[in-house]
Short mmCIF file of C-alpha atoms in Angstrom, two decimals:
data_model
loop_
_atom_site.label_atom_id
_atom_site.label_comp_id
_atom_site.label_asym_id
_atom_site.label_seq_id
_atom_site.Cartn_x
_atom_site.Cartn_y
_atom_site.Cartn_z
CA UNK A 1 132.63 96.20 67.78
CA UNK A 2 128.27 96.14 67.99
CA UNK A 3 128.19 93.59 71.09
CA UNK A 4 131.33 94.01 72.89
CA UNK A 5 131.20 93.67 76.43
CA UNK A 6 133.28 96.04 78.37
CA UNK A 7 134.43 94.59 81.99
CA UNK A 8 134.23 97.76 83.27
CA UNK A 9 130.94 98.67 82.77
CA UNK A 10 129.47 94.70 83.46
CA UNK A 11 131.10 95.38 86.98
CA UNK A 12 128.70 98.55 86.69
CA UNK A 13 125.65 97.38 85.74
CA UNK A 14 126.21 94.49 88.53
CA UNK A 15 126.40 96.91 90.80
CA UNK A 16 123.05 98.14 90.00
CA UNK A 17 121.81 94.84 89.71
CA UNK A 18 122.46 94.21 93.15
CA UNK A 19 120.05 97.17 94.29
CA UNK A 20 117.10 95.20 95.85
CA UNK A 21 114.87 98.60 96.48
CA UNK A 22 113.35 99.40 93.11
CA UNK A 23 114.83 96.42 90.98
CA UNK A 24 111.59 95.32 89.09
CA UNK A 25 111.21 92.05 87.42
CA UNK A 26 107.45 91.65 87.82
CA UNK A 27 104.61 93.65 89.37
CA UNK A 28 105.24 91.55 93.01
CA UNK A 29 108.63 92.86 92.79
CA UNK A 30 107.09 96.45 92.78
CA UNK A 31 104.99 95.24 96.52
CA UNK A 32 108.28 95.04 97.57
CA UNK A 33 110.04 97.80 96.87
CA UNK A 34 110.12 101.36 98.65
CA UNK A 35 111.04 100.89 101.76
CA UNK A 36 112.55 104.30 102.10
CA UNK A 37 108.97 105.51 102.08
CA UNK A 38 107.47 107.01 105.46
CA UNK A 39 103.73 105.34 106.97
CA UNK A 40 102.23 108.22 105.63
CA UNK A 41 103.64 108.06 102.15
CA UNK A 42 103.17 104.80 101.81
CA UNK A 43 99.30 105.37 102.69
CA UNK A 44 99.13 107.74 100.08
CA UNK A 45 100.43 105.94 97.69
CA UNK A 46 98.39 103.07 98.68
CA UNK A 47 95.55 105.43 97.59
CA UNK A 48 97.01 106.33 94.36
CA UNK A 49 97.07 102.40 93.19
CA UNK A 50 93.73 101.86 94.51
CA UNK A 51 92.45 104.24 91.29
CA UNK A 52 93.63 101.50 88.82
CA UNK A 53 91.11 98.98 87.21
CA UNK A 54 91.11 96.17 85.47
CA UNK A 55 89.77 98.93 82.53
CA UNK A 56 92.87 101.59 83.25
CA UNK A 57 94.71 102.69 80.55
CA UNK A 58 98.47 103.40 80.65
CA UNK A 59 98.14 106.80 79.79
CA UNK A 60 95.17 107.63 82.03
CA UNK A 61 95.22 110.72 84.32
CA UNK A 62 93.96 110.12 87.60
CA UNK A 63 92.07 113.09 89.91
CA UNK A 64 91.59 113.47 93.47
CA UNK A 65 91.09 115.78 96.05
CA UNK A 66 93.56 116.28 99.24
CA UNK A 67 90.32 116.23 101.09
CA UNK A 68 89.37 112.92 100.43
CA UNK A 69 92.94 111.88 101.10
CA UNK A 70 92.64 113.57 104.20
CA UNK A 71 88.82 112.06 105.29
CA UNK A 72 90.53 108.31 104.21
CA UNK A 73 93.37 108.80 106.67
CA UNK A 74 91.03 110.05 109.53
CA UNK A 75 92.54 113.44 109.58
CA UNK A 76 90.97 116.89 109.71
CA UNK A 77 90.68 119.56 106.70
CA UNK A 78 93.34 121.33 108.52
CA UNK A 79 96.25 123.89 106.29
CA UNK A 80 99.28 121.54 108.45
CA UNK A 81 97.40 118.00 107.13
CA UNK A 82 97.18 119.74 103.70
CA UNK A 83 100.39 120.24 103.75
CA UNK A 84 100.95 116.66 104.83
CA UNK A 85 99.79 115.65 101.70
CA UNK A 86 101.60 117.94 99.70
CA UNK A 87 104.97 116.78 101.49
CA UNK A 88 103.61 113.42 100.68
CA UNK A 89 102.96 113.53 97.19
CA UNK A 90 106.42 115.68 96.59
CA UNK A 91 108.08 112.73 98.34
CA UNK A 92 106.42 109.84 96.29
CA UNK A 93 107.72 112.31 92.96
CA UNK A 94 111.65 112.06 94.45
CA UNK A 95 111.43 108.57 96.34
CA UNK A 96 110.18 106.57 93.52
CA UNK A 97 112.88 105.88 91.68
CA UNK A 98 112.48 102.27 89.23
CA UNK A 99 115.28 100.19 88.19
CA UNK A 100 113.40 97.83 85.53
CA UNK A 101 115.58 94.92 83.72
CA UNK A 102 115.98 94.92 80.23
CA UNK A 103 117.30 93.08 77.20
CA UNK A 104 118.19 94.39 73.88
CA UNK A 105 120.03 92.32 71.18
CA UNK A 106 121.34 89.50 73.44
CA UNK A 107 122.55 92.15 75.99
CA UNK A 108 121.70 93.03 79.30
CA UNK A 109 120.70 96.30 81.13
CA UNK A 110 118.40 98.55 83.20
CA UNK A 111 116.24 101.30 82.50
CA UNK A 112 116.67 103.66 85.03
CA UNK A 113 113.19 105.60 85.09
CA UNK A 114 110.02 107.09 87.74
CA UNK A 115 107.04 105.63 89.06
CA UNK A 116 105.11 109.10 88.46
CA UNK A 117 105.20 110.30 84.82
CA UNK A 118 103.53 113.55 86.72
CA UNK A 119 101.73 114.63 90.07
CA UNK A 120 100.34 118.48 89.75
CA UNK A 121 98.95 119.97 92.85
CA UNK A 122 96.65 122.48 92.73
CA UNK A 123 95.86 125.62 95.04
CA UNK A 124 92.34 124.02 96.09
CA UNK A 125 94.00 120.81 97.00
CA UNK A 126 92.87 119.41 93.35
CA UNK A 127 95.79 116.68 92.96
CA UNK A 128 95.98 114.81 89.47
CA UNK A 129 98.77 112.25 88.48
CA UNK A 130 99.95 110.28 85.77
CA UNK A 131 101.91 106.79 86.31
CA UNK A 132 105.05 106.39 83.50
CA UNK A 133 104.40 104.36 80.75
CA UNK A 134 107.58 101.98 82.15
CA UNK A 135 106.12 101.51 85.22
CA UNK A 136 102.18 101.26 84.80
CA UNK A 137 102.10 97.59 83.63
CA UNK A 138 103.96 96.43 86.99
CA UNK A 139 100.97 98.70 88.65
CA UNK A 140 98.28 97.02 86.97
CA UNK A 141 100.43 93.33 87.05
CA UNK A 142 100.43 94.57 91.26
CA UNK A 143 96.68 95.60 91.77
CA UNK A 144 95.93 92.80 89.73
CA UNK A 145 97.10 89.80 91.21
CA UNK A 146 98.70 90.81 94.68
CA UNK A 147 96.61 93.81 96.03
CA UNK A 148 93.90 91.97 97.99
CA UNK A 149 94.04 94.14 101.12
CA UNK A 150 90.96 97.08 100.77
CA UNK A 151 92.23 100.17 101.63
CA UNK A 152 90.46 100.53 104.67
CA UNK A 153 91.80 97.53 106.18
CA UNK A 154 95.52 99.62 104.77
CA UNK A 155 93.95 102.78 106.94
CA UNK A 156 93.78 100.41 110.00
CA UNK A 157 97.65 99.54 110.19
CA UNK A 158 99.98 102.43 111.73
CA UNK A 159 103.31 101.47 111.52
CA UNK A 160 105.16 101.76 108.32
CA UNK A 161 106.38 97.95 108.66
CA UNK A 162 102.74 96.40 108.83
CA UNK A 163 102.01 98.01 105.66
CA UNK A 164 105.12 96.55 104.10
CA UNK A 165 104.76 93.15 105.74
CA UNK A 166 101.32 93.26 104.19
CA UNK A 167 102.71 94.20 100.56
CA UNK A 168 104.97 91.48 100.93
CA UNK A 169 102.41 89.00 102.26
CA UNK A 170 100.56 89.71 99.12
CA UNK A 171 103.69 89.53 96.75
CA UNK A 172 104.52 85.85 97.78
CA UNK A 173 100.88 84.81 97.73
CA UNK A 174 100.01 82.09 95.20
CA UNK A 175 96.22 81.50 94.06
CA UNK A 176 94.40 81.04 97.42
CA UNK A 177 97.22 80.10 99.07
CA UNK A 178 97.11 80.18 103.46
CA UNK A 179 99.93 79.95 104.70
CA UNK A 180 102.19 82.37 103.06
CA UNK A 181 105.75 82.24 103.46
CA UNK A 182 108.29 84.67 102.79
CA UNK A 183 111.90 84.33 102.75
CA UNK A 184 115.02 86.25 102.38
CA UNK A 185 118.32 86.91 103.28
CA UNK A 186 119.33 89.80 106.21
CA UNK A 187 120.38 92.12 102.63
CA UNK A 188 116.79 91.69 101.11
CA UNK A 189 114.40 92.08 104.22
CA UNK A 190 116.58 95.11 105.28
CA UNK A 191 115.94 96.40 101.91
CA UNK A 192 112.45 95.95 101.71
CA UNK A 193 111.61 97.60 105.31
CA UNK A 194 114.56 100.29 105.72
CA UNK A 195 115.23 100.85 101.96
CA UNK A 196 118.98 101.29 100.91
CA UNK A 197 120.86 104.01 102.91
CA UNK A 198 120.09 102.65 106.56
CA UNK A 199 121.23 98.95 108.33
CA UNK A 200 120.98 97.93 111.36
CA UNK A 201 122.02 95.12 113.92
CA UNK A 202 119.96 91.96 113.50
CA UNK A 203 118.61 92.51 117.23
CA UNK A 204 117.67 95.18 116.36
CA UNK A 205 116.06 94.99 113.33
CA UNK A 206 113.81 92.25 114.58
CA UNK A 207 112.80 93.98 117.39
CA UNK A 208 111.82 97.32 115.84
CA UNK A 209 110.62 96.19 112.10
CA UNK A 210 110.19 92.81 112.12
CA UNK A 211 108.30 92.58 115.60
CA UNK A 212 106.35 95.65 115.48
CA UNK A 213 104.60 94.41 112.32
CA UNK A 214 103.80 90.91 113.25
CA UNK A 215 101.89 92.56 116.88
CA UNK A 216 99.92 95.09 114.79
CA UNK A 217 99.05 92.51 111.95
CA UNK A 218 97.67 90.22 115.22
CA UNK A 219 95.73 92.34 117.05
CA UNK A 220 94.38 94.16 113.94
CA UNK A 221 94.01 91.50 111.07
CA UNK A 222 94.49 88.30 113.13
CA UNK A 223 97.24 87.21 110.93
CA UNK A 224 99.78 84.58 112.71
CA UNK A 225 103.37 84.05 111.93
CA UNK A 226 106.00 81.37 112.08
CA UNK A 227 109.56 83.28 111.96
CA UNK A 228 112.30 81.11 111.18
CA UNK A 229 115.78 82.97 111.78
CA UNK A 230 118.23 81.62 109.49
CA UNK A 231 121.66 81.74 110.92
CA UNK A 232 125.36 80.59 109.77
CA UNK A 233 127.42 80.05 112.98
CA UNK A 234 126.93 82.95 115.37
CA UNK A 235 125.32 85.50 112.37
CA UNK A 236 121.84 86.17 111.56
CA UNK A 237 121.68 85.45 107.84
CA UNK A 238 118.11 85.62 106.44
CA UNK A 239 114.57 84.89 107.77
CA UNK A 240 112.05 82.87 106.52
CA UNK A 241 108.37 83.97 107.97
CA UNK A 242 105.27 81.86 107.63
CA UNK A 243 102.20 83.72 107.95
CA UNK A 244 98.37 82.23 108.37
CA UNK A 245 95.60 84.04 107.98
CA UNK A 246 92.57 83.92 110.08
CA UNK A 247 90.58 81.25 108.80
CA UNK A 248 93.35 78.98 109.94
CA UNK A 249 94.74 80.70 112.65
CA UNK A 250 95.78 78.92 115.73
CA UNK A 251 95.79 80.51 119.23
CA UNK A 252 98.99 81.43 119.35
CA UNK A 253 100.57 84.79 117.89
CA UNK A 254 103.98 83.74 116.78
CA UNK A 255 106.39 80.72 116.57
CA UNK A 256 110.06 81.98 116.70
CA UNK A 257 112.67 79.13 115.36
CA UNK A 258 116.26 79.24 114.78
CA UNK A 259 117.63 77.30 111.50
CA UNK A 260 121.35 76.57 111.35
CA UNK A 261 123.33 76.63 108.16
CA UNK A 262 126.71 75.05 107.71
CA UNK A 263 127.71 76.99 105.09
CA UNK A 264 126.36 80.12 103.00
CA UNK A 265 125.29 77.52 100.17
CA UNK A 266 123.29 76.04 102.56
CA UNK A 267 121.48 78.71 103.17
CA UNK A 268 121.16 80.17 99.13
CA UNK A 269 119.51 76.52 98.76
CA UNK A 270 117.03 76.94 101.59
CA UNK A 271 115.77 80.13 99.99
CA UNK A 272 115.48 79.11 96.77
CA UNK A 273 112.40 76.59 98.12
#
């Protein structure tokens, strides 16, 4: 019977549902995805989004040279950076895998598809690449509204977790908005910066992801933030980070607050404003 739903495969598609890597509503949803992606990936990637306009088509092919990759970054025509960018570009092609939501006659599903329709590398370091059709509206929804950040203020940041912390700044900004605040639960921000295979200890998370990017965004971009750990008895549950940019900031680098929840209700409701 057309319609059916089988309980077997809801409990399926739940499970994919629950993926918060590459499940893609809306092009801020993209900003937050990939988190399985190295500094250096996500640099070159950065660079292949920078090519779309307001006047890109979806089916426009995109050129560039390694070299100019390689002069962004600060690195030397050398055959081992080359081949930094061809590891790079080979990674973005196996890495970027999209879940996208969809709806078709009153039911529910994904589309399981690519960022990259195609990325051909050439013997003279001659790279061209193609965006899928699924996924370049999200790209030009992204550079449209959330990509502020020029990419050589992107070339500035090192660490893997600035560069996400900045895609995510972007992804919760409204309009002009200063500050920005972003919130999630210990599941989604461990998503976002360690993508889906690795977890860690909250201790330690903070320390080496969340801390690392709020020093470099500091002393490089000036940006302040206001983390707010979210906790339900002893357990670190979620964060919610405020983040000012310069022409507000205040003196001080970061605020760092506890918020207890008496149950995990509590806490769903705090997120959801």
């Amino acid at each position: 019977m057309q319609g059916k739903i089988s309980k077997k495969a809801d409990v399926a598609l739940s499970s994919l549902l629950s993926r918060q890597d590459y499940l893609v509503v809306q092009g801020n949803d993209l900003a937050r995805a990939f988190g399985n992606l190295s500094a250096f990936e996500h640099r070159v990637l950065d660079y292949c989004f920078s090519f779309v306009t307001k006047d890109s088509k979806p089916d426009e092919e995109y050129s560039v040279n390694a070299i100019d990759i390689l002069h962004h970054l600060g690195l030397t025509a050398s055959g081992r950076d080359y081949e930094r960018v061809a590891k790079a570009f080979k990674a973005l092609n196996e890495k970027t895998a999209l879940y996208l939501r969809i709806e078709e006659n009153g039911v529910k599903g994904i589309r399981m598809t690519q960022l990259f329709s195609h990325i051909d590398f050439f013997q003279n370091g001659s790279v061209k690449f193609l965006f899928s059709t699924e996924s370049a509206p999200y790209i030009f929804d992204l550079r449209k509204n959330y990509y502020s950040f020029k990419l050589r203020e992107l070339a500035r940041v090192k660490s893997k977790y600035s560069l996400i912390m900045l895609k995510l700044i972007e992804a919760n900004q409204i309009g002009g908005q200063n500050p920005v605040t972003i919130k999630g639960a210990m599941e989604d921000w461990q998503g976002w910066f360690l993508g889906a295979n690795r977890r860690w200890p909250a201790g330690r998370f903070m320390r080496d992801t969340i801390n690392v990017a709020i020093d470099e965004l500091y002393q490089k971009m000036g940006l302040v933030f206001t983390v707010t750990t979210l906790k339900h008895k002893r357990s670190v549950v979620g964060y919610m980070i405020e983040v000012t940019k310069p022409e507000e900031n205040r003196k001080i680098k970061k605020v760092i607050k506890a918020a207890e929840t008496d149950t995990l209700n509590d806490l769903r409701n705090m997120l959801k404003h």
